[in-house]
Amino acid sequence: MAFSAIVVAAGSGSRAGGDKQWRAVGGRPMVRWSVEALLSAGADSVIVVVAPGAEPRAAEALAGLSGWRTVAGGATRAASVQAGLAAFELAGDTPVLIHDAARPFLSAAVIGRLLEALADADGALPALPVADSLRRGVDGLVVGGVERDGLWRAQTPQAFRLKTIRDAYAAWAGPDAPTDEAAVVERAGGRVRIVEGDARLMKLTYPEDFAMAEAFAPKTTRIGQGYDVHRWGPGTSVWLCGVEIPHDQTLVGHSDADAGLHALTDAILGAIADGDIGDHFPPSDPQWKGASSDRFLVYAAERVAARGGRIVNVDVTLICEQPKVKPHRQAMRERLADLLKLPLDAVSVKATTTEGLGFTGRSEGLAAQAVATVELPCLASTA
Ligand code: MG
C-alpha cells in the first residue's frame, strides 16, 4: 500500500542530555534508523521535521538515502507534526505514518499492521499491554492500585489518512496540548485501532536508555576469510602478523610481504563485502612499495567502523615449516589486538606445518589464512 511518513526529530532531547536524534545508537545516527526503515518498507516520501537550522545535521545523518526531505518544526511537538502535514502535496486519502525519531527500531511488521488497520478505522497505533502491576504513590508511599486491564502503552508510528489527521488538528480546540496524534483524532470523534506494538520500539528518553538500546539494536553477524602467500627469498628477518622475527630468509613482496596481516586484512574486508586488499592498495602503486602492512589492517578496521560495525574476533593461521611461530605467537596476538583495538582473547594466532608437503612444506613460500567476525547494524525487519 502506498504511504508517506513524517519523522519528528525537532525535540531538544534535553532529558537525554542534548540533541539525541543525531546521536549514534547501534552504530548509526538515531534518526537514520527510522527513516531507513520507512523507506525500506515502501514509503513514497518521508518528511523529517527538524529544529530550524538543524537541516545540515539531518543531511549528514541521512547521507546516501533518497526519498526524504526536511521541514522546519515548531515550538511544540504538535506544531512540528502540523508543519510536516502541511508540507505534503498528496491526495487526502493517502496513509501517513507519524513517528518519533526517539523510537529508532521500527520494523516492517509494525508498519504493515498499521496500514492494514486503516482499512476499517480512522487511525491506528501500535501498543503493548501493561505487564507490570500499577501502583499510585504519594510521598514514596503506596496509596492504592490501578487496574491495568484495558491499559496499553502507546508507541509510534501512528497511522492516519492525510485528510483525517489534518482535519482533526484543525478542529483541536485546546487549551491542553495533545499527547499524540491518536488523541487528536479521537477527540475529533475518530476511531483509532490498537495494533500489536514491538518491545524494540522503546522510546529513548534518558541517558541510561541509550545503554539499553545498544543491546536492543538490530545487528547482523558477518564472517570473512582471507588467504595470502609470499615466496621466500634471501634476507635476515621476516615480518609476520606485525612482528619482526629474525630468520635466515625473508618473504618477498611489494610491501613488507607480511602474509599474516594481508590474509587478515582480506578477511575483514571480506566480512563487510568491501573488495580485497589489492582493490584498496594496488601493487602497481609505488607508494605501497616496502610499506608496513600495519596500515592495511588498520584501514580495514576503519572501513568496518565507518559502517557502524565492530570486529568481534579474528583468527589467523600461518602455514610454514620455518620459522617456528610459537615463541612469537603472544607478541603477534598483542600486536594485532593493539592494531585492531580488540581484547586479547578476541585475537588468535595459530601455526601449522604441512608435513613437508607442497610449496610450504618445501619452504618455497609461506601461506597464511584468516577469518574475521564482524557485527554490522541492520534494519529491525531483517534482524
Ligand atoms: Mg600479500
Tab-separated table of C-alpha atoms and ligand atoms in Angstrom:
chain	number	residue	atom	x	y	z
A	1	MET	CA	0.000	0.000	0.000
A	2	ALA	CA	1.359	3.419	-0.953
A	3	PHE	CA	2.044	5.589	2.082
A	4	SER	CA	4.135	8.518	3.253
A	5	ALA	CA	5.602	9.360	6.631
A	6	ILE	CA	6.647	12.108	8.991
A	7	VAL	CA	9.553	11.578	11.383
A	8	VAL	CA	9.606	14.141	14.166
A	9	ALA	CA	13.211	14.943	15.057
A	10	ALA	CA	12.694	18.506	16.234
A	11	GLY	CA	12.856	17.968	20.001
A	12	SER	CA	15.677	19.378	22.051
A	13	GLY	CA	16.125	15.993	23.721
A	14	SER	CA	17.159	17.783	26.889
A	15	ARG	CA	16.292	14.836	29.129
A	16	ALA	CA	18.809	12.680	27.237
A	17	GLY	CA	21.414	15.414	27.539
A	18	GLY	CA	21.303	17.153	24.158
A	19	ASP	CA	20.329	16.535	20.583
A	20	LYS	CA	19.643	12.857	20.945
A	21	GLN	CA	18.150	12.440	17.473
A	22	TRP	CA	21.602	12.930	15.954
A	23	ARG	CA	23.342	10.714	18.466
A	24	ALA	CA	24.650	7.331	17.316
A	25	VAL	CA	22.853	4.297	18.650
A	26	GLY	CA	23.705	0.794	17.473
A	27	GLY	CA	26.255	2.282	15.088
A	28	ARG	CA	24.101	4.868	13.279
A	29	PRO	CA	22.521	8.235	13.989
A	30	MET	CA	19.241	7.617	15.808
A	31	VAL	CA	17.062	9.359	13.208
A	32	ARG	CA	18.555	7.261	10.408
A	33	TRP	CA	17.089	4.021	11.792
A	34	SER	CA	13.503	5.243	11.406
A	35	VAL	CA	13.924	6.943	8.051
A	36	GLU	CA	15.664	3.926	6.575
A	37	ALA	CA	13.023	1.541	7.982
A	38	LEU	CA	10.190	3.617	6.488
A	39	LEU	CA	11.859	3.942	3.080
A	40	SER	CA	12.750	0.275	3.003
A	41	ALA	CA	9.122	-0.630	3.883
A	42	GLY	CA	7.995	1.321	0.807
A	43	ALA	CA	7.291	4.885	1.963
A	44	ASP	CA	6.973	7.133	-1.107
A	45	SER	CA	8.198	10.167	0.779
A	46	VAL	CA	9.430	10.834	4.284
A	47	ILE	CA	9.353	14.309	5.807
A	48	VAL	CA	11.859	14.740	8.611
A	49	VAL	CA	10.787	17.598	10.865
A	50	VAL	CA	13.856	19.236	12.404
A	51	ALA	CA	14.530	22.285	14.554
A	52	PRO	CA	15.174	25.352	12.371
A	53	GLY	CA	18.875	25.360	11.488
A	54	ALA	CA	19.332	21.619	12.028
A	55	GLU	CA	18.959	20.787	8.318
A	56	PRO	CA	22.713	20.161	7.816
A	57	ARG	CA	22.724	17.679	10.699
A	58	ALA	CA	19.860	15.780	9.055
A	59	ALA	CA	21.720	15.776	5.739
A	60	GLU	CA	24.765	14.310	7.453
A	61	ALA	CA	22.781	11.716	9.416
A	62	LEU	CA	20.774	10.616	6.359
A	63	ALA	CA	23.569	10.776	3.761
A	64	GLY	CA	23.116	8.267	0.962
A	65	LEU	CA	19.351	7.837	1.446
A	66	SER	CA	16.882	9.289	-1.044
A	67	GLY	CA	13.147	9.925	-0.751
A	68	TRP	CA	13.266	12.214	2.308
A	69	ARG	CA	13.339	15.968	2.873
A	70	THR	CA	13.397	18.224	5.892
A	71	VAL	CA	10.741	20.647	7.118
A	72	ALA	CA	11.391	23.131	9.925
A	73	GLY	CA	9.432	22.284	13.064
A	74	GLY	CA	7.561	24.473	15.521
A	75	ALA	CA	7.728	25.275	19.218
A	76	THR	CA	5.791	22.177	20.284
A	77	ARG	CA	5.576	18.611	19.083
A	78	ALA	CA	2.043	19.232	17.789
A	79	ALA	CA	3.229	22.299	15.850
A	80	SER	CA	6.072	20.253	14.358
A	81	VAL	CA	3.706	17.496	13.228
A	82	GLN	CA	1.354	20.073	11.697
A	83	ALA	CA	4.278	21.671	9.831
A	84	GLY	CA	5.073	18.248	8.404
A	85	LEU	CA	1.449	17.579	7.463
A	86	ALA	CA	1.194	20.975	5.751
A	87	ALA	CA	4.205	20.165	3.564
A	88	PHE	CA	2.625	17.141	1.869
A	89	GLU	CA	1.077	17.620	-1.550
A	90	LEU	CA	-0.753	14.312	-1.586
A	91	ALA	CA	-4.300	13.059	-2.036
A	92	GLY	CA	-6.348	13.304	1.164
A	93	ASP	CA	-6.789	9.552	1.415
A	94	THR	CA	-3.025	8.864	1.399
A	95	PRO	CA	-1.980	6.956	4.530
A	96	VAL	CA	0.555	8.906	6.569
A	97	LEU	CA	2.616	7.401	9.390
A	98	ILE	CA	3.688	9.888	12.064
A	99	HIS	CA	6.708	8.725	14.012
A	100	ASP	CA	9.057	9.923	16.737
A	101	ALA	CA	12.765	9.715	15.901
A	102	ALA	CA	13.283	8.755	19.559
A	103	ARG	CA	11.941	5.266	18.733
A	104	PRO	CA	14.613	4.057	16.314
A	105	PHE	CA	13.996	0.314	15.995
A	106	LEU	CA	10.953	0.285	13.731
A	107	SER	CA	10.142	-2.955	11.943
A	108	ALA	CA	8.361	-3.552	8.642
A	109	ALA	CA	5.915	-5.793	10.535
A	110	VAL	CA	4.644	-2.909	12.665
A	111	ILE	CA	4.303	-0.695	9.572
A	112	GLY	CA	2.319	-3.435	7.832
A	113	ARG	CA	-0.073	-3.868	10.768
A	114	LEU	CA	-0.741	-0.117	10.942
A	115	LEU	CA	-1.517	0.207	7.229
A	116	GLU	CA	-3.779	-2.836	7.346
A	117	ALA	CA	-5.721	-1.408	10.303
A	118	LEU	CA	-6.569	1.763	8.354
A	119	ALA	CA	-8.951	-0.318	6.212
A	120	ASP	CA	-11.695	-0.011	8.831
A	121	ALA	CA	-10.522	2.688	11.244
A	122	ASP	CA	-9.715	6.406	11.227
A	123	GLY	CA	-6.341	5.775	12.750
A	124	ALA	CA	-4.086	3.097	14.192
A	125	LEU	CA	-1.363	2.978	16.796
A	126	PRO	CA	0.988	0.235	17.948
A	127	ALA	CA	0.789	-0.525	21.650
A	128	LEU	CA	1.926	-3.060	24.206
A	129	PRO	CA	-0.191	-4.332	27.073
A	130	VAL	CA	0.922	-3.194	30.515
A	131	ALA	CA	2.652	-6.172	32.128
A	132	ASP	CA	3.742	-4.661	35.444
A	133	SER	CA	1.211	-4.032	38.179
A	134	LEU	CA	0.456	-0.345	38.600
A	135	ARG	CA	0.505	1.476	41.923
A	136	ARG	CA	-0.337	5.018	42.825
A	137	GLY	CA	2.259	6.554	45.126
A	138	VAL	CA	2.314	9.727	47.186
A	139	ASP	CA	5.467	10.853	49.001
A	140	GLY	CA	7.025	7.468	48.344
A	141	LEU	CA	4.130	5.516	49.849
A	142	VAL	CA	1.667	3.292	48.043
A	143	VAL	CA	-1.796	4.764	48.263
A	144	GLY	CA	-3.659	2.339	46.064
A	145	GLY	CA	-3.535	0.293	42.935
A	146	VAL	CA	-4.584	0.998	39.379
A	147	GLU	CA	-6.433	-1.702	37.477
A	148	ARG	CA	-4.256	-2.489	34.491
A	149	ASP	CA	-6.908	-4.316	32.451
A	150	GLY	CA	-7.530	-2.355	29.289
A	151	LEU	CA	-4.399	-0.230	29.679
A	152	TRP	CA	-1.899	-0.065	26.815
A	153	ARG	CA	1.467	1.594	26.338
A	154	ALA	CA	1.108	3.595	23.127
A	155	GLN	CA	4.019	3.763	20.697
A	156	THR	CA	4.635	5.373	17.334
A	157	PRO	CA	4.343	5.456	14.362
A	158	GLN	CA	0.648	6.262	14.359
A	159	ALA	CA	-1.212	5.954	11.062
A	160	PHE	CA	-3.996	8.093	9.583
A	161	ARG	CA	-5.297	9.199	6.215
A	162	LEU	CA	-3.812	12.623	5.482
A	163	LYS	CA	-7.178	14.461	5.436
A	164	THR	CA	-8.306	12.789	8.677
A	165	ILE	CA	-5.322	13.940	10.711
A	166	ARG	CA	-5.201	17.410	9.108
A	167	ASP	CA	-8.898	17.991	9.837
A	168	ALA	CA	-8.560	16.645	13.366
A	169	TYR	CA	-5.676	19.003	14.148
A	170	ALA	CA	-7.668	21.909	12.646
A	171	ALA	CA	-10.532	21.035	14.986
A	172	TRP	CA	-8.345	20.730	18.110
A	173	ALA	CA	-9.606	23.407	20.494
A	174	GLY	CA	-7.075	23.065	23.297
A	175	PRO	CA	-6.107	24.629	25.645
A	176	ASP	CA	-4.276	21.426	26.560
A	177	ALA	CA	-1.557	20.026	24.282
A	178	PRO	CA	-2.306	16.683	22.628
A	179	THR	CA	-0.157	13.817	23.890
A	180	ASP	CA	-0.080	12.224	20.443
A	181	GLU	CA	-1.968	12.162	17.131
A	182	ALA	CA	-4.313	9.397	18.307
A	183	ALA	CA	-5.598	11.790	20.986
A	184	VAL	CA	-6.271	14.432	18.337
A	185	VAL	CA	-8.222	12.086	16.073
A	186	GLU	CA	-10.047	10.557	18.999
A	187	ARG	CA	-11.223	13.949	20.259
A	188	ALA	CA	-12.440	14.740	16.755
A	189	GLY	CA	-14.644	11.674	17.012
A	190	GLY	CA	-12.440	9.232	15.089
A	191	ARG	CA	-11.937	5.537	15.824
A	192	VAL	CA	-8.289	4.661	16.450
A	193	ARG	CA	-7.422	0.984	16.361
A	194	ILE	CA	-4.753	-0.602	18.575
A	195	VAL	CA	-2.377	-2.961	16.757
A	196	GLU	CA	0.376	-5.101	18.240
A	197	GLY	CA	3.446	-2.992	19.077
A	198	ASP	CA	7.053	-4.064	19.421
A	199	ALA	CA	9.214	-4.052	22.568
A	200	ARG	CA	12.138	-2.896	20.430
A	201	LEU	CA	10.205	0.295	19.603
A	202	MET	CA	11.027	1.633	23.045
A	203	LYS	CA	11.405	5.380	23.358
A	204	LEU	CA	14.926	6.528	24.158
A	205	THR	CA	14.494	9.374	26.610
A	206	TYR	CA	17.050	9.208	29.400
A	207	PRO	CA	20.828	8.704	29.110
A	208	GLU	CA	20.502	5.189	30.547
A	209	ASP	CA	18.028	4.268	27.781
A	210	PHE	CA	20.851	4.545	25.270
A	211	ALA	CA	22.918	1.911	27.038
A	212	MET	CA	19.954	-0.476	26.885
A	213	ALA	CA	19.334	0.440	23.249
A	214	GLU	CA	22.827	-0.733	22.318
A	215	ALA	CA	21.802	-4.214	23.438
A	216	PHE	CA	18.479	-3.932	21.575
A	217	ALA	CA	19.944	-2.511	18.359
A	218	PRO	CA	19.390	-4.932	15.489
A	219	LYS	CA	22.694	-6.369	14.321
A	220	THR	CA	23.781	-8.913	11.807
A	221	THR	CA	26.904	-11.069	12.107
A	222	ARG	CA	29.201	-11.454	9.114
A	223	ILE	CA	32.196	-13.705	8.604
A	224	GLY	CA	35.046	-13.029	6.195
A	225	GLN	CA	38.033	-15.139	5.236
A	226	GLY	CA	41.363	-14.269	3.686
A	227	TYR	CA	44.310	-16.150	2.223
A	228	ASP	CA	47.759	-14.988	1.170
A	229	VAL	CA	51.048	-16.456	0.013
A	230	HIS	CA	54.510	-14.952	-0.313
A	231	ARG	CA	57.685	-16.507	-1.660
A	232	TRP	CA	60.828	-16.985	0.445
A	233	GLY	CA	63.964	-15.115	-0.677
A	234	PRO	CA	67.311	-14.014	0.714
A	235	GLY	CA	67.139	-11.952	3.905
A	236	THR	CA	67.753	-11.755	7.635
A	237	SER	CA	64.305	-11.326	9.128
A	238	VAL	CA	60.636	-11.756	8.300
A	239	TRP	CA	57.530	-9.770	9.262
A	240	LEU	CA	54.600	-11.919	10.382
A	241	CYS	CA	51.418	-10.540	11.979
A	242	GLY	CA	53.127	-7.213	12.561
A	243	VAL	CA	56.120	-8.713	14.401
A	244	GLU	CA	59.676	-8.874	13.012
A	245	ILE	CA	61.271	-12.280	13.528
A	246	PRO	CA	64.984	-12.915	12.900
A	247	HIS	CA	65.274	-15.596	10.200
A	248	ASP	CA	67.742	-16.672	7.527
A	249	GLN	CA	65.263	-15.819	4.787
A	250	THR	CA	62.632	-13.143	4.175
A	251	LEU	CA	59.302	-13.094	2.388
A	252	VAL	CA	59.385	-11.325	-0.955
A	253	GLY	CA	56.676	-8.894	-1.952
A	254	HIS	CA	55.828	-5.373	-2.992
A	255	SER	CA	55.090	-4.268	0.594
A	256	ASP	CA	56.720	-5.824	3.664
A	257	ALA	CA	55.176	-9.151	2.495
A	258	ASP	CA	53.514	-9.803	5.880
A	259	ALA	CA	51.237	-12.590	4.680
A	260	GLY	CA	49.557	-12.831	8.090
A	261	LEU	CA	48.466	-9.194	8.008
A	262	HIS	CA	47.457	-9.459	4.352
A	263	ALA	CA	45.252	-12.508	4.950
A	264	LEU	CA	43.665	-10.847	7.985
A	265	THR	CA	43.066	-7.575	6.105
A	266	ASP	CA	41.282	-9.540	3.385
A	267	ALA	CA	39.226	-11.421	5.993
A	268	ILE	CA	37.977	-8.154	7.495
A	269	LEU	CA	37.245	-6.600	4.096
A	270	GLY	CA	35.506	-9.863	3.164
A	271	ALA	CA	33.239	-9.699	6.211
A	272	ILE	CA	31.885	-6.340	5.024
A	273	ALA	CA	31.948	-7.331	1.320
A	274	ASP	CA	34.296	-4.440	0.574
A	275	GLY	CA	36.582	-5.931	-2.059
A	276	ASP	CA	40.114	-7.071	-1.276
A	277	ILE	CA	43.440	-5.609	-0.274
A	278	GLY	CA	44.508	-5.238	-3.904
A	279	ASP	CA	41.477	-3.050	-4.664
A	280	HIS	CA	42.356	-0.622	-1.882
A	281	PHE	CA	46.176	-0.792	-2.118
A	282	PRO	CA	47.054	-1.739	-5.720
A	283	PRO	CA	50.522	-3.375	-6.006
A	284	SER	CA	51.006	-1.223	-9.114
A	285	ASP	CA	51.007	1.878	-6.896
A	286	PRO	CA	54.644	2.726	-5.983
A	287	GLN	CA	53.596	4.324	-2.671
A	288	TRP	CA	52.959	0.856	-1.173
A	289	LYS	CA	56.471	-0.418	-2.084
A	290	GLY	CA	58.080	-1.640	1.126
A	291	ALA	CA	55.107	-0.309	3.112
A	292	SER	CA	54.425	-1.636	6.569
A	293	SER	CA	51.290	-3.747	6.329
A	294	ASP	CA	50.037	-2.406	9.676
A	295	ARG	CA	48.337	0.379	7.771
A	296	PHE	CA	46.396	-2.052	5.567
A	297	LEU	CA	44.931	-3.760	8.626
A	298	VAL	CA	44.091	-0.512	10.403
A	299	TYR	CA	42.449	0.765	7.206
A	300	ALA	CA	40.227	-2.346	7.001
A	301	ALA	CA	39.211	-1.853	10.646
A	302	GLU	CA	38.359	1.771	9.864
A	303	ARG	CA	36.117	0.623	6.993
A	304	VAL	CA	34.198	-1.528	9.499
A	305	ALA	CA	33.888	1.372	11.938
A	306	ALA	CA	32.671	3.666	9.147
A	307	ARG	CA	29.783	1.245	8.589
A	308	GLY	CA	28.873	1.443	12.295
A	309	GLY	CA	30.156	-2.094	12.783
A	310	ARG	CA	32.630	-3.717	15.125
A	311	ILE	CA	35.088	-6.570	14.751
A	312	VAL	CA	34.146	-9.345	17.166
A	313	ASN	CA	37.141	-11.675	16.815
A	314	VAL	CA	39.899	-12.685	14.406
A	315	ASP	CA	41.810	-15.916	13.896
A	316	VAL	CA	44.980	-16.246	11.803
A	317	THR	CA	46.750	-19.459	10.780
A	318	LEU	CA	50.325	-19.288	9.482
A	319	ILE	CA	51.361	-22.255	7.335
A	320	CYS	CA	55.122	-22.848	7.142
A	321	GLU	CA	57.930	-25.191	8.220
A	322	GLN	CA	60.172	-22.309	9.362
A	323	PRO	CA	60.462	-20.068	11.289
A	324	LYS	CA	58.943	-21.528	14.438
A	325	VAL	CA	55.928	-19.349	15.182
A	326	LYS	CA	55.105	-20.452	18.708
A	327	PRO	CA	57.791	-18.376	20.509
A	328	HIS	CA	56.387	-15.255	18.799
A	329	ARG	CA	52.709	-16.054	18.977
A	330	GLN	CA	51.930	-13.991	22.060
A	331	ALA	CA	53.728	-10.948	20.630
A	332	MET	CA	51.743	-11.349	17.391
A	333	ARG	CA	48.427	-11.544	19.251
A	334	GLU	CA	49.314	-8.467	21.275
A	335	ARG	CA	50.306	-6.560	18.139
A	336	LEU	CA	47.070	-7.487	16.307
A	337	ALA	CA	44.964	-6.680	19.382
A	338	ASP	CA	46.674	-3.313	19.579
A	339	LEU	CA	46.170	-2.510	15.888
A	340	LEU	CA	42.524	-3.623	15.926
A	341	LYS	CA	41.754	-2.252	19.425
A	342	LEU	CA	40.424	-5.662	20.449
A	343	PRO	CA	40.755	-7.508	23.743
A	344	LEU	CA	43.486	-10.144	23.620
A	345	ASP	CA	41.009	-13.005	23.972
A	346	ALA	CA	39.393	-11.935	20.689
A	347	VAL	CA	42.655	-12.405	18.775
A	348	SER	CA	44.025	-15.821	17.872
A	349	VAL	CA	47.232	-16.686	16.004
A	350	LYS	CA	47.933	-20.322	15.169
A	351	ALA	CA	50.557	-22.094	13.098
A	352	THR	CA	50.833	-25.370	11.305
A	353	THR	CA	53.262	-27.145	9.018
A	354	THR	CA	52.187	-29.206	6.034
A	355	GLU	CA	54.403	-32.148	6.972
A	356	GLY	CA	56.898	-31.329	4.256
A	357	LEU	CA	54.250	-31.456	1.545
A	358	GLY	CA	53.579	-28.830	-1.081
A	359	PHE	CA	55.204	-25.412	-1.569
A	360	THR	CA	55.003	-24.599	2.121
A	361	GLY	CA	56.470	-27.980	3.005
A	362	ARG	CA	59.368	-27.411	0.593
A	363	SER	CA	59.810	-23.916	2.146
A	364	GLU	CA	59.335	-22.221	-1.206
A	365	GLY	CA	56.773	-19.928	0.329
A	366	LEU	CA	54.667	-19.209	3.388
A	367	ALA	CA	50.870	-19.223	3.354
A	368	ALA	CA	48.502	-17.524	5.780
A	369	GLN	CA	44.772	-17.780	6.202
A	370	ALA	CA	42.465	-15.804	8.444
A	371	VAL	CA	38.847	-15.413	9.438
A	372	ALA	CA	37.195	-12.369	10.993
A	373	THR	CA	33.755	-11.975	12.547
A	374	VAL	CA	32.091	-8.578	12.279
A	375	GLU	CA	28.831	-7.207	13.670
A	376	LEU	CA	27.031	-4.679	11.493
A	377	PRO	CA	23.886	-2.654	12.208
A	378	CYS	CA	20.873	-3.781	10.185
A	379	LEU	CA	17.206	-2.831	9.904
A	380	ALA	CA	14.892	-4.256	12.548
A	381	SER	CA	12.982	-6.003	9.775
A	382	THR	CA	15.957	-8.077	8.748
A	383	ALA	CA	17.487	-8.835	12.162
B	1	MG	MG	50.291	-10.416	0.257
